[in-house]
Amino acid sequence: MKVMKFGGTSVGKPERMKHIASLLQTETEPAIVVLSALSGTTNALVEIGNAIASGDRHSAQQFINNLTEHYNKFIKELFSKEASLATAQAIVDEHFEFLNIILKISFSESLSKDILAQGELLSTKIFSVYLEEIGESYALLPALEFMSIDENDEPQIGSIRIKLKQLLDQHKEKKILVTQGYICRNARGEVDNLKRGGSDYSASLIAAAISASVCEIWTDIDGMHNNDPRVVGTTRPVEQLSFEEAAELAYFGAKILHPASIWPAQQYKIPVKLLNTMQPEAKGTLITQEPGGHGVKAVAAKDNIYAVRIKSSRMLLAYGFLRKVFEVFEKYKTAIDMITTSEVAVSLTIDNADHLDQIIKELEVLGTVTVDKDQTIVSVVGYNINETEEIIKKLFGSIRSVPIRMVSYGGSPHNISLLVSADEKVHLLKQLNKGMFGLE
Ligand code: ASP
Ligand code: MG
C-alpha cells in the first residue's frame, strides 16, 4: 500500500480535483490519499479565527460569507449530477453552519483549532462525493480517529499505527482510502493540527505507520529544484536526494516539503517521491537513505531572519559564556539556526522574533547586543560537500560583490550556509546558479 498526498493547489480548482480522481483511477496499488484543504482555505480560516478572537464579529461574518460563496461555486462547477450536488451542498451547509454558530459563542483556543480543521474536512468530503459520482469505490478514514499528538505536540506513531490498522481492517477490499492531512487530536482529545503546511507531515506519519511502499507528495512542480524558480531564470529538478539533504533543504527554505515530514519516513525507511500532478510522467525527486550522487545538489533560501550579535570583552577566555547565551533563547523557546563565534563576539540567527525584545534585554546583561533584521540564509546543500574537493573554492569563486554577514561550514557535512541581507538574496542565488550549476 502506498500514500499519496495532494496539496492545496492540487485540489484547489474543480478541474484539478477531477484530474486527481483520474490519476487515482490509473493506480494499481491500493493507496491512502491524504488531502490538504483547497488552496486559500486555511488562510481564510486563520483570518476568521483572528477576527473572532479580537471580537470583530462583523469582519468574521464577512470572511465566512466569502468563503461560503467560494465553496458553493466550487461544488456547482465540480458536480454534473443533481443528486451529488445536493449531497455536497448539504456538506458545505453543515460546515458553514458550524462556523456561523462559533461566531455566536465565546471564543477559546480550542475553538480556533476547530475552525482550522474545517478546510481538510470539507476537501475530503467533497472529494469523496466526487468519487461517488464517477462510480469509484473508496472509503473515507477520519483522521481525527487515528492521528494524534501527545502533551509535547509530538505525534504518537505507535498509537497511530494501531488505530489506523483497525480502520483499514474495516475496508480491506477498498483501493482508495481518503483521509485528511493536517488535523489530529491532542493529548486532551481535542481537535488540533500539525501546524501550517502539516499535511506533508500527516502523509509521512501515515506512511511510517503502515510501512507504505512509498510516500508520494504531489504538488504543482516536478520535484525539488536546484534553486528557487521564482528567483532565477532556469532551474532543474534534482533526481535523487538523501533524507539528510532533503531535511537541510526543507528546513532552509525549499518550500516544497514541510521540514518535520522528513523524520518519520527516514526513521521507518519509506522512500519519498515528490511528483507533479500536471506532469505525472515526470521523474520528480526521489528521497531515500542513499544520496544518489555527490556534489552540490541544490541551494535554498530562508527569509525573515534576524541576526543577533553579542559582544563582550568578558567572553575572552570565559567558559560558560555560551551556555548563558543559549539559556536566554531556551527560556523563550526560540530556536537558533546559524551560529559563529570569535574571541569577543558571538553571532547567531533566529527566525522567530516573537520574544526578541525580552531576549535582547536579557542578553544585554552579558554584553553589547546588536540586531540586524531582514536577513536571508542561503544554504548550499549536497552529500558530504565538506569533503568534496574544490567546493569551497567554487562556491566563493561564484560570488561577486555580495557582502556575506555570516558563514556556517562543518555543522553538517551536507550544508554550507551563508547569511546575507535580504536585498542581496536575488544576486546571490543568481550567482550561485551560474557558478555552481552552470545555469542562468
Ligand atoms: N491546509 C493546511 C495549511 O494550509 C495544511 C496543508 O495544506 O498542508 O497549512
Ligand atoms: Mg504544503
Short mmCIF file of N, CA and C in Angstrom, two decimals, residues 296-395:
data_model
loop_
_atom_site.label_atom_id
_atom_site.label_comp_id
_atom_site.label_asym_id
_atom_site.label_seq_id
_atom_site.Cartn_x
_atom_site.Cartn_y
_atom_site.Cartn_z
N VAL A 296 27.25 19.33 -5.16
CA VAL A 296 26.17 20.21 -4.73
C VAL A 296 24.89 19.86 -5.48
N LYS A 297 23.80 19.66 -4.72
CA LYS A 297 22.52 19.29 -5.34
C LYS A 297 21.63 20.51 -5.55
N ALA A 298 21.61 21.39 -4.55
CA ALA A 298 20.66 22.50 -4.63
C ALA A 298 21.03 23.61 -3.66
N VAL A 299 20.48 24.78 -3.93
CA VAL A 299 20.58 25.87 -2.96
C VAL A 299 19.16 26.30 -2.59
N ALA A 300 19.01 26.76 -1.35
CA ALA A 300 17.69 27.20 -0.90
C ALA A 300 17.87 28.44 -0.05
N ALA A 301 16.82 29.23 0.05
CA ALA A 301 16.93 30.47 0.82
C ALA A 301 15.81 30.54 1.85
N LYS A 302 16.16 30.99 3.03
CA LYS A 302 15.18 31.17 4.09
C LYS A 302 15.16 32.64 4.49
N ASP A 303 14.00 33.27 4.33
CA ASP A 303 13.88 34.71 4.56
C ASP A 303 13.47 35.05 5.99
N ASN A 304 13.37 36.35 6.23
CA ASN A 304 12.91 36.86 7.54
C ASN A 304 13.75 36.37 8.71
N ILE A 305 15.04 36.44 8.51
CA ILE A 305 15.97 36.01 9.54
C ILE A 305 16.49 37.24 10.31
N TYR A 306 16.66 37.06 11.60
CA TYR A 306 17.25 38.10 12.44
C TYR A 306 18.64 37.62 12.86
N ALA A 307 19.64 38.50 12.69
CA ALA A 307 20.98 38.16 13.14
C ALA A 307 21.23 38.92 14.44
N VAL A 308 21.62 38.19 15.46
CA VAL A 308 21.87 38.80 16.77
C VAL A 308 23.35 38.65 17.09
N ARG A 309 24.00 39.78 17.43
CA ARG A 309 25.42 39.70 17.81
C ARG A 309 25.58 40.15 19.26
N ILE A 310 26.29 39.34 20.02
CA ILE A 310 26.55 39.71 21.41
C ILE A 310 28.06 39.88 21.54
N LYS A 311 28.45 41.09 21.90
CA LYS A 311 29.87 41.38 22.00
C LYS A 311 30.22 41.59 23.46
N SER A 312 31.27 40.93 23.88
CA SER A 312 31.61 41.07 25.28
C SER A 312 33.09 40.83 25.49
N SER A 313 33.75 41.78 26.12
CA SER A 313 35.17 41.57 26.39
C SER A 313 35.33 40.52 27.48
N ARG A 314 34.26 40.37 28.26
CA ARG A 314 34.31 39.36 29.32
C ARG A 314 34.29 37.94 28.77
N MET A 315 33.92 37.82 27.48
CA MET A 315 33.85 36.50 26.88
C MET A 315 35.25 35.93 26.69
N LEU A 316 36.19 36.86 26.62
CA LEU A 316 37.57 36.46 26.41
C LEU A 316 37.94 35.34 27.37
N LEU A 317 38.21 34.19 26.82
CA LEU A 317 38.64 33.02 27.59
C LEU A 317 37.63 32.53 28.64
N ALA A 318 36.41 33.02 28.58
CA ALA A 318 35.45 32.62 29.61
C ALA A 318 34.65 31.40 29.18
N TYR A 319 34.79 30.32 29.95
CA TYR A 319 33.93 29.18 29.65
C TYR A 319 32.57 29.46 30.29
N GLY A 320 31.54 28.82 29.77
CA GLY A 320 30.21 29.03 30.35
C GLY A 320 29.48 30.21 29.75
N PHE A 321 30.19 31.01 28.94
CA PHE A 321 29.53 32.19 28.36
C PHE A 321 28.44 31.78 27.38
N LEU A 322 28.76 30.83 26.51
CA LEU A 322 27.78 30.42 25.51
C LEU A 322 26.55 29.77 26.16
N ARG A 323 26.80 29.06 27.26
CA ARG A 323 25.66 28.45 27.95
C ARG A 323 24.67 29.53 28.38
N LYS A 324 25.23 30.62 28.92
CA LYS A 324 24.36 31.71 29.37
C LYS A 324 23.57 32.31 28.19
N VAL A 325 24.26 32.43 27.07
CA VAL A 325 23.59 32.97 25.87
C VAL A 325 22.46 32.02 25.45
N PHE A 326 22.77 30.73 25.37
CA PHE A 326 21.77 29.75 24.90
C PHE A 326 20.58 29.66 25.85
N GLU A 327 20.86 29.81 27.14
CA GLU A 327 19.78 29.71 28.12
C GLU A 327 18.72 30.77 27.88
N VAL A 328 19.16 31.94 27.43
CA VAL A 328 18.19 33.01 27.17
C VAL A 328 17.26 32.59 26.03
N PHE A 329 17.83 32.01 24.98
CA PHE A 329 17.00 31.58 23.85
C PHE A 329 16.10 30.41 24.24
N GLU A 330 16.65 29.55 25.08
CA GLU A 330 15.87 28.39 25.53
C GLU A 330 14.66 28.85 26.34
N LYS A 331 14.92 29.82 27.22
CA LYS A 331 13.85 30.33 28.07
C LYS A 331 12.67 30.82 27.23
N TYR A 332 12.98 31.45 26.08
CA TYR A 332 11.91 31.99 25.24
C TYR A 332 11.58 31.07 24.07
N LYS A 333 11.94 29.79 24.21
CA LYS A 333 11.59 28.77 23.21
C LYS A 333 11.86 29.25 21.78
N THR A 334 13.04 29.85 21.59
CA THR A 334 13.39 30.39 20.29
C THR A 334 14.58 29.61 19.72
N ALA A 335 14.36 28.98 18.58
CA ALA A 335 15.40 28.12 18.01
C ALA A 335 16.45 28.96 17.27
N ILE A 336 17.70 28.54 17.41
CA ILE A 336 18.82 29.20 16.73
C ILE A 336 19.15 28.41 15.48
N ASP A 337 19.34 29.11 14.35
CA ASP A 337 19.67 28.41 13.10
C ASP A 337 21.17 28.36 12.85
N MET A 338 21.80 29.53 12.77
CA MET A 338 23.23 29.59 12.46
C MET A 338 23.95 30.20 13.66
N ILE A 339 25.20 29.84 13.80
CA ILE A 339 25.98 30.46 14.88
C ILE A 339 27.45 30.52 14.47
N THR A 340 28.09 31.65 14.77
CA THR A 340 29.54 31.74 14.60
C THR A 340 30.11 32.49 15.80
N THR A 341 31.34 32.16 16.16
CA THR A 341 31.91 32.85 17.31
C THR A 341 33.29 33.37 16.98
N SER A 342 33.66 34.42 17.67
CA SER A 342 35.05 34.86 17.66
C SER A 342 35.42 34.99 19.13
N GLU A 343 36.60 35.46 19.40
CA GLU A 343 37.01 35.52 20.80
C GLU A 343 36.18 36.52 21.60
N VAL A 344 35.69 37.55 20.94
CA VAL A 344 34.97 38.58 21.71
C VAL A 344 33.50 38.71 21.34
N ALA A 345 33.06 37.96 20.37
CA ALA A 345 31.66 38.12 19.97
C ALA A 345 31.08 36.81 19.48
N VAL A 346 29.77 36.71 19.62
CA VAL A 346 29.08 35.57 19.04
C VAL A 346 27.91 36.12 18.23
N SER A 347 27.77 35.58 17.01
CA SER A 347 26.66 35.97 16.14
C SER A 347 25.78 34.77 15.95
N LEU A 348 24.49 34.95 16.02
CA LEU A 348 23.60 33.84 15.74
C LEU A 348 22.33 34.35 15.07
N THR A 349 21.59 33.42 14.48
CA THR A 349 20.38 33.83 13.77
C THR A 349 19.16 33.10 14.31
N ILE A 350 18.05 33.82 14.25
CA ILE A 350 16.76 33.22 14.63
C ILE A 350 15.72 33.64 13.57
N ASP A 351 14.65 32.85 13.46
CA ASP A 351 13.60 33.27 12.52
C ASP A 351 12.30 33.58 13.24
N ASN A 352 12.30 33.39 14.54
CA ASN A 352 11.10 33.66 15.31
C ASN A 352 11.40 34.84 16.23
N ALA A 353 10.80 35.99 15.92
CA ALA A 353 11.11 37.20 16.68
C ALA A 353 10.02 37.52 17.70
N ASP A 354 9.18 36.53 18.02
CA ASP A 354 8.07 36.78 18.95
C ASP A 354 8.54 37.35 20.29
N HIS A 355 9.72 36.86 20.75
CA HIS A 355 10.20 37.31 22.07
C HIS A 355 11.50 38.10 21.97
N LEU A 356 11.73 38.67 20.78
CA LEU A 356 13.03 39.31 20.55
C LEU A 356 13.34 40.40 21.59
N ASP A 357 12.34 41.20 21.93
CA ASP A 357 12.60 42.29 22.88
C ASP A 357 13.08 41.77 24.24
N GLN A 358 12.39 40.74 24.73
CA GLN A 358 12.80 40.17 26.03
C GLN A 358 14.19 39.53 25.91
N ILE A 359 14.42 38.86 24.77
CA ILE A 359 15.71 38.19 24.56
C ILE A 359 16.84 39.23 24.60
N ILE A 360 16.65 40.33 23.88
CA ILE A 360 17.68 41.37 23.83
C ILE A 360 17.96 41.90 25.23
N LYS A 361 16.89 42.17 25.94
CA LYS A 361 17.02 42.69 27.29
C LYS A 361 17.89 41.79 28.17
N GLU A 362 17.63 40.50 28.09
CA GLU A 362 18.39 39.56 28.94
C GLU A 362 19.82 39.39 28.44
N LEU A 363 20.00 39.47 27.10
CA LEU A 363 21.36 39.32 26.56
C LEU A 363 22.22 40.52 26.91
N GLU A 364 21.57 41.68 27.08
CA GLU A 364 22.33 42.90 27.37
C GLU A 364 23.07 42.83 28.71
N VAL A 365 22.62 41.92 29.54
CA VAL A 365 23.34 41.69 30.80
C VAL A 365 24.72 41.07 30.50
N LEU A 366 24.80 40.35 29.39
CA LEU A 366 26.03 39.64 29.05
C LEU A 366 26.99 40.43 28.17
N GLY A 367 26.47 41.41 27.45
CA GLY A 367 27.34 42.16 26.56
C GLY A 367 26.54 43.16 25.73
N THR A 368 27.21 43.74 24.73
CA THR A 368 26.54 44.68 23.85
C THR A 368 25.83 43.90 22.74
N VAL A 369 24.56 44.22 22.57
CA VAL A 369 23.77 43.43 21.62
C VAL A 369 23.39 44.27 20.41
N THR A 370 23.61 43.74 19.22
CA THR A 370 23.09 44.40 18.01
C THR A 370 22.25 43.40 17.24
N VAL A 371 21.20 43.92 16.59
CA VAL A 371 20.31 43.03 15.83
C VAL A 371 20.18 43.56 14.41
N ASP A 372 20.36 42.68 13.42
CA ASP A 372 20.10 43.04 12.02
C ASP A 372 18.86 42.30 11.57
N LYS A 373 17.87 43.08 11.14
CA LYS A 373 16.63 42.46 10.63
C LYS A 373 16.79 42.17 9.14
N ASP A 374 15.75 41.57 8.57
CA ASP A 374 15.69 41.35 7.11
C ASP A 374 16.94 40.70 6.55
N GLN A 375 17.32 39.61 7.15
CA GLN A 375 18.45 38.84 6.64
C GLN A 375 17.92 37.57 5.97
N THR A 376 18.72 36.97 5.14
CA THR A 376 18.34 35.72 4.46
C THR A 376 19.46 34.71 4.60
N ILE A 377 19.09 33.47 4.92
CA ILE A 377 20.09 32.39 4.93
C ILE A 377 20.03 31.70 3.58
N VAL A 378 21.16 31.64 2.91
CA VAL A 378 21.22 30.87 1.66
C VAL A 378 22.05 29.63 1.95
N SER A 379 21.44 28.46 1.76
CA SER A 379 22.14 27.22 2.07
C SER A 379 22.49 26.47 0.80
N VAL A 380 23.71 25.98 0.77
CA VAL A 380 24.18 25.18 -0.36
C VAL A 380 24.22 23.75 0.16
N VAL A 381 23.47 22.86 -0.48
CA VAL A 381 23.30 21.51 0.06
C VAL A 381 23.77 20.44 -0.92
N GLY A 382 24.48 19.46 -0.40
CA GLY A 382 24.93 18.33 -1.20
C GLY A 382 25.52 17.29 -0.27
N TYR A 383 25.61 16.06 -0.74
CA TYR A 383 26.05 14.98 0.15
C TYR A 383 27.54 15.09 0.45
N ASN A 384 27.89 15.15 1.74
CA ASN A 384 29.28 15.26 2.16
C ASN A 384 30.05 16.34 1.42
N ILE A 385 29.42 17.49 1.21
CA ILE A 385 30.12 18.51 0.43
C ILE A 385 31.32 19.08 1.16
N ASN A 386 31.34 18.87 2.48
CA ASN A 386 32.52 19.39 3.19
C ASN A 386 33.79 18.59 2.84
N GLU A 387 33.58 17.38 2.29
CA GLU A 387 34.74 16.58 1.91
C GLU A 387 34.98 16.66 0.41
N THR A 388 34.10 17.35 -0.30
CA THR A 388 34.21 17.37 -1.75
C THR A 388 35.20 18.45 -2.15
N GLU A 389 36.19 18.02 -2.87
CA GLU A 389 37.26 18.91 -3.25
C GLU A 389 36.75 20.13 -4.03
N GLU A 390 37.36 21.24 -3.83
CA GLU A 390 37.12 22.42 -4.66
C GLU A 390 35.76 23.10 -4.42
N ILE A 391 34.91 22.51 -3.57
CA ILE A 391 33.57 23.10 -3.39
C ILE A 391 33.66 24.53 -2.86
N ILE A 392 34.46 24.69 -1.82
CA ILE A 392 34.58 26.00 -1.20
C ILE A 392 35.11 27.02 -2.21
N LYS A 393 36.10 26.58 -2.96
CA LYS A 393 36.70 27.47 -3.95
C LYS A 393 35.65 27.89 -4.99
N LYS A 394 34.90 26.89 -5.45
CA LYS A 394 33.89 27.15 -6.46
C LYS A 394 32.77 28.03 -5.89
N LEU A 395 32.40 27.72 -4.65
CA LEU A 395 31.32 28.47 -4.01
C LEU A 395 31.69 29.95 -3.90
#
